[in-house]
Amino acid sequence: MIKSNLVKAFPLLVTTLMLSACGNKPTETQDKPKPVKVTTQQVEEINSRQKLSYSATIEPDIITKIGFAVPGVINNVTVKEGQFVRQGQLLASIDATEYDNALIIANAGLEQAEDMYQRLNELYQKGSLPAKDYIDIKTKLAQAKASKSINSKHIADSKLYAPMSGIITEKLIERGSMAAPGVPAFTIIKTDKVYAKITVPENEIGSFKVGMQSNVFIPTLSDSVKGTISIINPQADAVSKTYSAKILLNNIGQKLLPGMIANVEINPNKYVPVITIPATAVLRDADDITYVFVVNAEKKAVRKRITISSLIGNKEAVVKDGLTKGDLIIVEGQTQLRDGSLVSF
């Protein structure tokens, strides 16, 4: 009986072993990914007229802080922040009662000194007055005149006038507050002319010259104005190693306000080698980073980050950095690629 059962089970065992053996055979080699068909272009340099672009901030022509030259209680303020004032316009005044009284006393002292001088001078001319007494009265007369002049100036200084035409940007006093010498009361800016201040890298500052023309675009106003480079600071920033320059602008209509952001474009009269690529080859990711695909020796697409400095029309992009002469970039079919994709062309 046992032998009979073994005989019956033997074919089943053989079948199982055969199936197991078949299952352990190595699988066929998986299909390799197919290369993506693309069009390529070799990167070349061309000579192009140099175009320099910078971000700028509008600054006033003059900014000054003014205050009272004498102490006192402010009794009148005639202007407010944002107001345009003209040179010589009264801005504020302090209570000058104390200075008025001091001037009255000084005038009385001067009259007395002048009277005494006239009488003693006659005696001195006749030889009846010692030289020491004559010198004393001359000194007292000079002191009386100086006292009157000082107190007259105190009264004049109790009124604060605009030293130039401009805009009040800060009003730091109120009626009833104390004024003190050296403490600012107002800030005034002059904006008939303004500056667009830019920061220039070390490798570009050599292209700058005072008097060069520039185009300044103000996004807030959607308008452009012509300017002239008027100031080039020869001292580099100790940390960034960059230089500052200022472009002078005529502020017609007072539209250009300090603090506005502007874009400055300068065209030095020289040609430099630049790399241009088709604008269609440039891609942009979700983080707003621009890049292209470059083909390596293994015919794989390698993502390469680039910086675009400008556009030539809407067909060519000028690459500031990220590519070198001889690179093979993909200009068609790049939207189907990932970093490392196989390509054919």
mmCIF file of C-alpha atoms in Angstrom:
data_model
loop_
_atom_site.group_PDB
_atom_site.id
_atom_site.type_symbol
_atom_site.label_atom_id
_atom_site.label_comp_id
_atom_site.label_asym_id
_atom_site.label_seq_id
_atom_site.Cartn_x
_atom_site.Cartn_y
_atom_site.Cartn_z
ATOM 1 C CA MET A 1 0.000 0.000 0.000
ATOM 2 C CA ILE A 2 2.802 2.380 0.933
ATOM 3 C CA LYS A 3 4.679 1.554 -2.249
ATOM 4 C CA SER A 4 1.590 2.195 -4.309
ATOM 5 C CA ASN A 5 1.132 5.643 -2.779
ATOM 6 C CA LEU A 6 4.762 6.565 -3.445
ATOM 7 C CA VAL A 7 4.407 5.573 -7.046
ATOM 8 C CA LYS A 8 1.334 7.723 -7.420
ATOM 9 C CA ALA A 9 3.012 10.765 -5.753
ATOM 10 C CA PHE A 10 6.223 10.569 -7.783
ATOM 11 C CA PRO A 11 4.854 12.177 -11.008
ATOM 12 C CA LEU A 12 3.396 15.043 -8.984
ATOM 13 C CA LEU A 13 6.739 15.641 -7.261
ATOM 14 C CA VAL A 14 8.556 15.675 -10.574
ATOM 15 C CA THR A 15 6.094 18.158 -12.006
ATOM 16 C CA THR A 16 6.482 20.437 -8.975
ATOM 17 C CA LEU A 17 10.272 20.348 -9.185
ATOM 18 C CA MET A 18 10.165 21.168 -12.884
ATOM 19 C CA LEU A 19 7.890 24.148 -12.312
ATOM 20 C CA SER A 20 10.133 25.345 -9.503
ATOM 21 C CA ALA A 21 13.154 25.055 -11.713
ATOM 22 C CA CYS A 22 11.423 27.003 -14.443
ATOM 23 C CA GLY A 23 10.532 29.739 -11.958
ATOM 24 C CA ASN A 24 14.173 30.153 -10.927
ATOM 25 C CA LYS A 25 15.390 30.761 -14.477
ATOM 26 C CA PRO A 26 16.713 34.328 -14.974
ATOM 27 C CA THR A 27 14.151 36.655 -16.571
ATOM 28 C CA GLU A 28 14.689 38.202 -19.930
ATOM 29 C CA THR A 29 16.605 41.518 -19.902
ATOM 30 C CA GLN A 30 14.208 44.456 -19.363
ATOM 31 C CA ASP A 31 13.742 46.850 -22.251
ATOM 32 C CA LYS A 32 16.075 49.883 -22.079
ATOM 33 C CA PRO A 33 14.368 53.336 -22.069
ATOM 34 C CA LYS A 34 14.125 54.768 -25.525
ATOM 35 C CA PRO A 35 16.100 57.967 -26.184
ATOM 36 C CA VAL A 36 14.061 61.137 -26.649
ATOM 37 C CA LYS A 37 14.421 62.695 -30.067
ATOM 38 C CA VAL A 38 15.734 66.266 -29.722
ATOM 39 C CA THR A 39 17.346 69.037 -31.724
ATOM 40 C CA THR A 40 20.622 70.483 -30.480
ATOM 41 C CA GLN A 41 22.726 73.572 -31.075
ATOM 42 C CA GLN A 42 26.316 74.282 -30.146
ATOM 43 C CA VAL A 43 26.866 77.345 -27.980
ATOM 44 C CA GLU A 44 28.895 80.067 -29.683
ATOM 45 C CA GLU A 45 30.064 83.540 -28.755
ATOM 46 C CA ILE A 46 29.247 86.648 -30.764
ATOM 47 C CA ASN A 47 30.485 90.217 -30.447
ATOM 48 C CA SER A 48 27.708 92.413 -29.165
ATOM 49 C CA ARG A 49 27.546 96.002 -28.007
ATOM 50 C CA GLN A 50 27.885 95.950 -24.240
ATOM 51 C CA LYS A 51 24.670 96.588 -22.352
ATOM 52 C CA LEU A 52 24.779 96.925 -18.572
ATOM 53 C CA SER A 53 21.656 96.728 -16.420
ATOM 54 C CA TYR A 54 21.252 97.558 -12.737
ATOM 55 C CA SER A 55 18.601 97.965 -10.094
ATOM 56 C CA ALA A 56 18.551 101.478 -8.620
ATOM 57 C CA THR A 57 16.953 103.519 -5.862
ATOM 58 C CA ILE A 58 15.877 107.137 -6.338
ATOM 59 C CA GLU A 59 17.556 109.571 -3.925
ATOM 60 C CA PRO A 60 17.011 113.328 -3.397
ATOM 61 C CA ASP A 61 19.519 115.846 -4.692
ATOM 62 C CA ILE A 62 19.945 117.398 -1.224
ATOM 63 C CA ILE A 63 18.709 116.293 2.181
ATOM 64 C CA THR A 64 19.174 118.548 5.203
ATOM 65 C CA LYS A 65 18.085 118.602 8.822
ATOM 66 C CA ILE A 66 17.512 122.037 10.360
ATOM 67 C CA GLY A 67 16.768 123.265 13.874
ATOM 68 C CA PHE A 68 16.792 126.325 16.113
ATOM 69 C CA ALA A 69 20.093 127.953 17.093
ATOM 70 C CA VAL A 70 18.682 129.114 20.453
ATOM 71 C CA PRO A 71 16.632 127.349 23.135
ATOM 72 C CA GLY A 72 13.019 128.191 23.876
ATOM 73 C CA VAL A 73 9.394 127.109 23.897
ATOM 74 C CA ILE A 74 7.903 126.669 20.427
ATOM 75 C CA ASN A 75 4.848 128.887 19.994
ATOM 76 C CA ASN A 76 4.120 128.463 16.291
ATOM 77 C CA VAL A 77 4.547 125.786 13.592
ATOM 78 C CA THR A 78 3.419 126.828 10.124
ATOM 79 C CA VAL A 79 4.088 123.717 8.001
ATOM 80 C CA LYS A 80 3.366 119.995 7.963
ATOM 81 C CA GLU A 81 5.014 116.881 6.558
ATOM 82 C CA GLY A 82 4.796 116.464 2.800
ATOM 83 C CA GLN A 83 4.373 120.206 2.225
ATOM 84 C CA PHE A 84 6.440 121.998 -0.402
ATOM 85 C CA VAL A 85 8.171 125.100 0.973
ATOM 86 C CA ARG A 86 10.112 127.870 -0.686
ATOM 87 C CA GLN A 87 13.477 129.227 0.361
ATOM 88 C CA GLY A 88 13.026 131.861 3.084
ATOM 89 C CA GLN A 89 9.549 130.669 4.115
ATOM 90 C CA LEU A 90 8.793 130.763 7.880
ATOM 91 C CA LEU A 91 8.564 127.234 9.293
ATOM 92 C CA ALA A 92 8.289 127.773 13.060
ATOM 93 C CA SER A 93 9.104 130.188 15.880
ATOM 94 C CA ILE A 94 9.815 130.144 19.609
ATOM 95 C CA ASP A 95 8.692 132.517 22.367
ATOM 96 C CA ALA A 96 11.208 135.382 22.183
ATOM 97 C CA THR A 97 9.982 137.381 25.215
ATOM 98 C CA GLU A 98 13.158 136.658 27.170
ATOM 99 C CA TYR A 99 15.326 137.706 24.232
ATOM 100 C CA ASP A 100 13.261 140.885 23.679
ATOM 101 C CA ASN A 101 13.823 141.893 27.311
ATOM 102 C CA ALA A 102 17.511 141.113 27.056
ATOM 103 C CA LEU A 103 17.753 143.351 23.989
ATOM 104 C CA ILE A 104 16.078 146.225 25.833
ATOM 105 C CA ILE A 105 18.648 145.909 28.608
ATOM 106 C CA ALA A 106 21.467 145.693 26.066
ATOM 107 C CA ASN A 107 20.248 148.859 24.300
ATOM 108 C CA ALA A 108 20.150 150.732 27.604
ATOM 109 C CA GLY A 109 23.654 149.576 28.453
ATOM 110 C CA LEU A 110 24.898 150.659 25.034
ATOM 111 C CA GLU A 111 23.401 154.141 25.384
ATOM 112 C CA GLN A 112 25.047 154.507 28.781
ATOM 113 C CA ALA A 113 28.408 153.302 27.490
ATOM 114 C CA GLU A 114 28.269 155.633 24.467
ATOM 115 C CA ASP A 115 27.447 158.644 26.687
ATOM 116 C CA MET A 116 30.260 157.832 29.089
ATOM 117 C CA TYR A 117 32.697 157.323 26.232
ATOM 118 C CA GLN A 118 31.877 160.720 24.669
ATOM 119 C CA ARG A 119 32.500 162.557 27.963
ATOM 120 C CA LEU A 120 35.663 160.711 28.915
ATOM 121 C CA ASN A 121 37.063 160.864 25.384
ATOM 122 C CA GLU A 122 37.059 164.673 25.560
ATOM 123 C CA LEU A 123 38.991 164.538 28.820
ATOM 124 C CA TYR A 124 41.446 162.048 27.393
ATOM 125 C CA GLN A 125 42.079 164.227 24.319
ATOM 126 C CA LYS A 126 42.898 167.145 26.651
ATOM 127 C CA GLY A 127 45.271 164.986 28.661
ATOM 128 C CA SER A 128 43.055 165.074 31.750
ATOM 129 C CA LEU A 129 42.233 161.323 31.820
ATOM 130 C CA PRO A 130 44.665 158.487 32.503
ATOM 131 C CA ALA A 131 45.156 156.054 29.643
ATOM 132 C CA LYS A 132 43.967 153.176 31.836
ATOM 133 C CA ASP A 133 40.555 154.770 32.397
ATOM 134 C CA TYR A 134 40.225 155.553 28.707
ATOM 135 C CA ILE A 135 40.963 151.934 27.756
ATOM 136 C CA ASP A 136 38.395 150.741 30.312
ATOM 137 C CA ILE A 137 35.597 152.858 28.844
ATOM 138 C CA LYS A 138 36.479 151.769 25.289
ATOM 139 C CA THR A 139 36.263 148.147 26.429
ATOM 140 C CA LYS A 140 32.870 148.699 28.075
ATOM 141 C CA LEU A 141 31.572 150.357 24.907
ATOM 142 C CA ALA A 142 32.716 147.400 22.777
ATOM 143 C CA GLN A 143 31.092 144.968 25.229
ATOM 144 C CA ALA A 144 27.815 146.901 25.118
ATOM 145 C CA LYS A 145 27.791 146.798 21.321
ATOM 146 C CA ALA A 146 28.514 143.047 21.336
ATOM 147 C CA SER A 147 25.712 142.451 23.859
ATOM 148 C CA LYS A 148 23.229 144.259 21.630
ATOM 149 C CA SER A 149 24.392 142.305 18.574
ATOM 150 C CA ILE A 150 24.118 138.955 20.385
ATOM 151 C CA ASN A 151 20.635 139.639 21.708
ATOM 152 C CA SER A 152 19.481 140.922 18.331
ATOM 153 C CA LYS A 153 20.692 137.656 16.798
ATOM 154 C CA HIS A 154 18.861 135.646 19.471
ATOM 155 C CA ILE A 155 15.633 137.349 18.467
ATOM 156 C CA ALA A 156 16.307 136.661 14.781
ATOM 157 C CA ASP A 157 17.140 133.027 15.610
ATOM 158 C CA SER A 158 13.808 132.608 17.385
ATOM 159 C CA LYS A 159 12.277 132.247 13.918
ATOM 160 C CA LEU A 160 13.206 129.289 11.708
ATOM 161 C CA TYR A 161 13.154 129.769 7.922
ATOM 162 C CA ALA A 162 13.565 127.284 5.070
ATOM 163 C CA PRO A 163 17.195 127.384 3.843
ATOM 164 C CA MET A 164 16.128 126.097 0.413
ATOM 165 C CA SER A 165 13.055 125.211 -1.593
ATOM 166 C CA GLY A 166 12.014 121.611 -1.051
ATOM 167 C CA ILE A 167 9.660 119.181 0.644
ATOM 168 C CA ILE A 168 9.230 118.737 4.391
ATOM 169 C CA THR A 169 9.743 115.019 4.991
ATOM 170 C CA GLU A 170 9.990 115.156 8.794
ATOM 171 C CA LYS A 171 8.397 117.492 11.346
ATOM 172 C CA LEU A 172 10.000 116.720 14.686
ATOM 173 C CA ILE A 173 8.479 119.507 16.821
ATOM 174 C CA GLU A 174 5.053 120.565 18.054
ATOM 175 C CA ARG A 175 3.684 123.759 19.532
ATOM 176 C CA GLY A 176 4.570 123.889 23.228
ATOM 177 C CA SER A 177 7.601 121.624 22.946
ATOM 178 C CA MET A 178 11.126 122.762 23.769
ATOM 179 C CA ALA A 179 13.630 123.693 21.102
ATOM 180 C CA ALA A 180 17.344 123.295 21.713
ATOM 181 C CA PRO A 181 20.461 124.056 19.667
ATOM 182 C CA GLY A 182 21.652 121.045 17.697
ATOM 183 C CA VAL A 183 18.303 119.228 17.885
ATOM 184 C CA PRO A 184 16.645 118.847 14.435
ATOM 185 C CA ALA A 185 13.191 120.354 13.993
ATOM 186 C CA PHE A 186 12.600 119.533 10.314
ATOM 187 C CA THR A 187 14.065 117.479 7.482
ATOM 188 C CA ILE A 188 13.876 119.066 4.033
ATOM 189 C CA ILE A 189 14.734 117.390 0.744
ATOM 190 C CA LYS A 190 15.417 119.080 -2.584
ATOM 191 C CA THR A 191 13.981 117.086 -5.496
ATOM 192 C CA ASP A 192 14.173 119.409 -8.513
ATOM 193 C CA LYS A 193 16.866 116.967 -9.515
ATOM 194 C CA VAL A 194 17.229 113.442 -8.144
ATOM 195 C CA TYR A 195 19.733 110.609 -8.371
ATOM 196 C CA ALA A 196 19.331 106.972 -9.340
ATOM 197 C CA LYS A 197 21.908 105.200 -7.177
ATOM 198 C CA ILE A 198 23.305 101.891 -8.416
ATOM 199 C CA THR A 199 25.839 99.316 -7.219
ATOM 200 C CA VAL A 200 28.435 98.254 -9.795
ATOM 201 C CA PRO A 201 30.572 95.072 -9.702
ATOM 202 C CA GLU A 202 34.339 95.432 -9.847
ATOM 203 C CA ASN A 203 34.587 93.888 -13.324
ATOM 204 C CA GLU A 204 32.180 96.482 -14.780
ATOM 205 C CA ILE A 205 33.203 99.727 -13.068
ATOM 206 C CA GLY A 206 35.947 100.253 -15.674
ATOM 207 C CA SER A 207 33.264 100.838 -18.311
ATOM 208 C CA PHE A 208 31.867 103.827 -16.384
ATOM 209 C CA LYS A 209 32.756 107.445 -17.063
ATOM 210 C CA VAL A 210 31.243 110.646 -15.693
ATOM 211 C CA GLY A 211 29.006 112.178 -18.346
ATOM 212 C CA MET A 212 27.855 108.893 -19.899
ATOM 213 C CA GLN A 213 24.168 108.763 -20.805
ATOM 214 C CA SER A 214 21.787 106.181 -19.383
ATOM 215 C CA ASN A 215 18.162 105.193 -19.607
ATOM 216 C CA VAL A 216 16.239 104.892 -16.338
ATOM 217 C CA PHE A 217 12.915 103.053 -16.212
ATOM 218 C CA ILE A 218 10.622 103.544 -13.204
ATOM 219 C CA PRO A 219 8.157 100.625 -12.978
ATOM 220 C CA THR A 220 5.828 102.482 -10.595
ATOM 221 C CA LEU A 221 5.329 105.249 -13.160
ATOM 222 C CA SER A 222 5.633 102.982 -16.219
ATOM 223 C CA ASP A 223 7.894 105.666 -17.639
ATOM 224 C CA SER A 224 11.519 106.155 -18.659
ATOM 225 C CA VAL A 225 13.774 109.188 -18.279
ATOM 226 C CA LYS A 226 17.230 109.997 -19.600
ATOM 227 C CA GLY A 227 20.015 110.546 -17.112
ATOM 228 C CA THR A 228 23.722 111.280 -16.879
ATOM 229 C CA ILE A 229 26.312 109.554 -14.721
ATOM 230 C CA SER A 230 27.484 112.348 -12.431
ATOM 231 C CA ILE A 231 29.128 110.595 -9.473
ATOM 232 C CA ILE A 232 31.361 107.500 -9.391
ATOM 233 C CA ASN A 233 32.626 106.595 -5.935
ATOM 234 C CA PRO A 234 36.252 105.421 -6.303
ATOM 235 C CA GLN A 235 36.166 103.608 -2.955
ATOM 236 C CA ALA A 236 34.865 100.030 -3.069
ATOM 237 C CA ASP A 237 32.627 98.659 -0.347
ATOM 238 C CA ALA A 238 34.817 96.801 2.130
ATOM 239 C CA VAL A 239 32.518 93.764 2.265
ATOM 240 C CA SER A 240 30.911 93.407 -1.174
ATOM 241 C CA LYS A 241 33.832 94.890 -3.150
ATOM 242 C CA THR A 242 31.345 96.801 -5.297
ATOM 243 C CA TYR A 243 31.279 100.471 -6.272
ATOM 244 C CA SER A 244 28.439 102.974 -6.113
ATOM 245 C CA ALA A 245 27.507 105.382 -8.885
ATOM 246 C CA LYS A 246 24.785 107.999 -9.231
ATOM 247 C CA ILE A 247 22.829 109.007 -12.325
ATOM 248 C CA LEU A 248 21.476 112.572 -12.251
ATOM 249 C CA LEU A 249 17.868 112.984 -13.422
ATOM 250 C CA ASN A 250 15.784 116.082 -14.064
ATOM 251 C CA ASN A 251 12.640 115.650 -11.962
ATOM 252 C CA ILE A 252 10.133 117.476 -14.136
ATOM 253 C CA GLY A 253 6.761 117.616 -12.412
ATOM 254 C CA GLN A 254 8.259 116.198 -9.188
ATOM 255 C CA LYS A 255 7.077 112.710 -10.204
ATOM 256 C CA LEU A 256 10.254 110.936 -9.125
ATOM 257 C CA LEU A 257 10.043 110.360 -5.385
ATOM 258 C CA PRO A 258 12.882 109.288 -3.085
ATOM 259 C CA GLY A 259 12.790 105.567 -2.392
ATOM 260 C CA MET A 260 11.286 104.560 -5.735
ATOM 261 C CA ILE A 261 12.846 101.522 -7.411
ATOM 262 C CA ALA A 262 14.231 101.970 -10.925
ATOM 263 C CA ASN A 263 16.001 99.935 -13.598
ATOM 264 C CA VAL A 264 19.077 101.537 -15.126
ATOM 265 C CA GLU A 265 20.477 100.599 -18.526
ATOM 266 C CA ILE A 266 23.875 101.845 -19.675
ATOM 267 C CA ASN A 267 25.407 101.240 -23.099
ATOM 268 C CA PRO A 268 29.190 101.771 -23.099
ATOM 269 C CA ASN A 269 30.595 102.379 -26.558
ATOM 270 C CA LYS A 270 32.342 99.025 -26.870
ATOM 271 C CA TYR A 271 31.709 95.475 -28.017
ATOM 272 C CA VAL A 272 32.196 92.382 -25.897
ATOM 273 C CA PRO A 273 31.870 88.630 -26.549
ATOM 274 C CA VAL A 274 28.524 87.282 -25.344
ATOM 275 C CA ILE A 275 26.676 83.992 -25.494
ATOM 276 C CA THR A 276 23.233 84.033 -27.074
ATOM 277 C CA ILE A 277 20.839 81.103 -27.336
ATOM 278 C CA PRO A 278 17.332 80.689 -28.736
ATOM 279 C CA ALA A 279 14.810 81.972 -26.213
ATOM 280 C CA THR A 280 12.737 78.832 -26.800
ATOM 281 C CA ALA A 281 15.540 76.713 -25.312
ATOM 282 C CA VAL A 282 15.147 78.377 -21.923
ATOM 283 C CA LEU A 283 12.935 76.689 -19.335
ATOM 284 C CA ARG A 284 11.720 77.967 -15.964
ATOM 285 C CA ASP A 285 10.812 75.836 -12.951
ATOM 286 C CA ALA A 286 8.308 76.361 -10.128
ATOM 287 C CA ASP A 287 10.921 78.319 -8.140
ATOM 288 C CA ASP A 288 11.353 80.756 -11.049
ATOM 289 C CA ILE A 289 14.838 79.401 -11.805
ATOM 290 C CA THR A 290 15.857 79.493 -15.472
ATOM 291 C CA TYR A 291 17.711 76.542 -16.962
ATOM 292 C CA VAL A 292 18.517 74.648 -20.160
ATOM 293 C CA PHE A 293 19.374 71.050 -20.979
ATOM 294 C CA VAL A 294 22.929 70.311 -22.115
ATOM 295 C CA VAL A 295 23.946 67.032 -23.781
ATOM 296 C CA ASN A 296 26.905 65.292 -22.126
ATOM 297 C CA ALA A 297 29.339 62.713 -23.554
ATOM 298 C CA GLU A 298 26.948 59.869 -22.679
ATOM 299 C CA LYS A 299 24.186 61.481 -24.715
ATOM 300 C CA LYS A 300 22.229 62.300 -21.594
ATOM 301 C CA ALA A 301 20.354 65.529 -20.969
ATOM 302 C CA VAL A 302 21.866 67.420 -18.026
ATOM 303 C CA ARG A 303 19.908 70.262 -16.473
ATOM 304 C CA LYS A 304 22.037 73.405 -16.200
ATOM 305 C CA ARG A 305 21.011 76.580 -14.394
ATOM 306 C CA ILE A 306 21.632 79.825 -16.288
ATOM 307 C CA THR A 307 21.236 83.562 -15.768
ATOM 308 C CA ILE A 308 19.691 85.652 -18.545
ATOM 309 C CA SER A 309 20.978 89.233 -18.709
ATOM 310 C CA SER A 310 18.781 90.495 -21.550
ATOM 311 C CA LEU A 311 16.701 89.562 -24.565
ATOM 312 C CA ILE A 312 17.353 90.421 -28.196
ATOM 313 C CA GLY A 313 13.857 90.875 -29.550
ATOM 314 C CA ASN A 314 11.807 87.855 -28.560
ATOM 315 C CA LYS A 315 13.952 85.188 -30.214
ATOM 316 C CA GLU A 316 17.409 85.389 -28.618
ATOM 317 C CA ALA A 317 18.452 85.381 -24.955
ATOM 318 C CA VAL A 318 21.815 86.716 -23.774
ATOM 319 C CA VAL A 319 23.269 84.358 -21.160
ATOM 320 C CA LYS A 320 25.210 86.042 -18.372
ATOM 321 C CA ASP A 321 26.483 82.832 -16.777
ATOM 322 C CA GLY A 322 25.893 79.088 -16.722
ATOM 323 C CA LEU A 323 27.060 78.198 -20.244
ATOM 324 C CA THR A 324 30.418 78.151 -21.999
ATOM 325 C CA LYS A 325 31.426 78.195 -25.628
ATOM 326 C CA GLY A 326 31.133 74.707 -27.136
ATOM 327 C CA ASP A 327 28.332 73.428 -24.879
ATOM 328 C CA LEU A 328 25.704 71.428 -26.770
ATOM 329 C CA ILE A 329 22.261 72.624 -25.717
ATOM 330 C CA ILE A 330 18.866 71.177 -26.580
ATOM 331 C CA VAL A 331 16.678 73.647 -28.444
ATOM 332 C CA GLU A 332 13.747 71.392 -29.388
ATOM 333 C CA GLY A 333 12.159 68.535 -27.454
ATOM 334 C CA GLN A 334 13.448 69.752 -24.084
ATOM 335 C CA THR A 335 9.978 69.915 -22.534
ATOM 336 C CA GLN A 336 9.845 66.098 -22.592
ATOM 337 C CA LEU A 337 13.102 65.662 -20.703
ATOM 338 C CA ARG A 338 14.192 65.081 -17.164
ATOM 339 C CA ASP A 339 17.672 65.427 -15.733
ATOM 340 C CA GLY A 340 19.563 62.366 -16.994
ATOM 341 C CA SER A 341 17.209 61.452 -19.861
ATOM 342 C CA LEU A 342 18.786 59.683 -22.836
ATOM 343 C CA VAL A 343 18.530 61.672 -26.051
ATOM 344 C CA SER A 344 19.098 61.158 -29.730
ATOM 345 C CA PHE A 345 19.610 63.691 -32.490
#
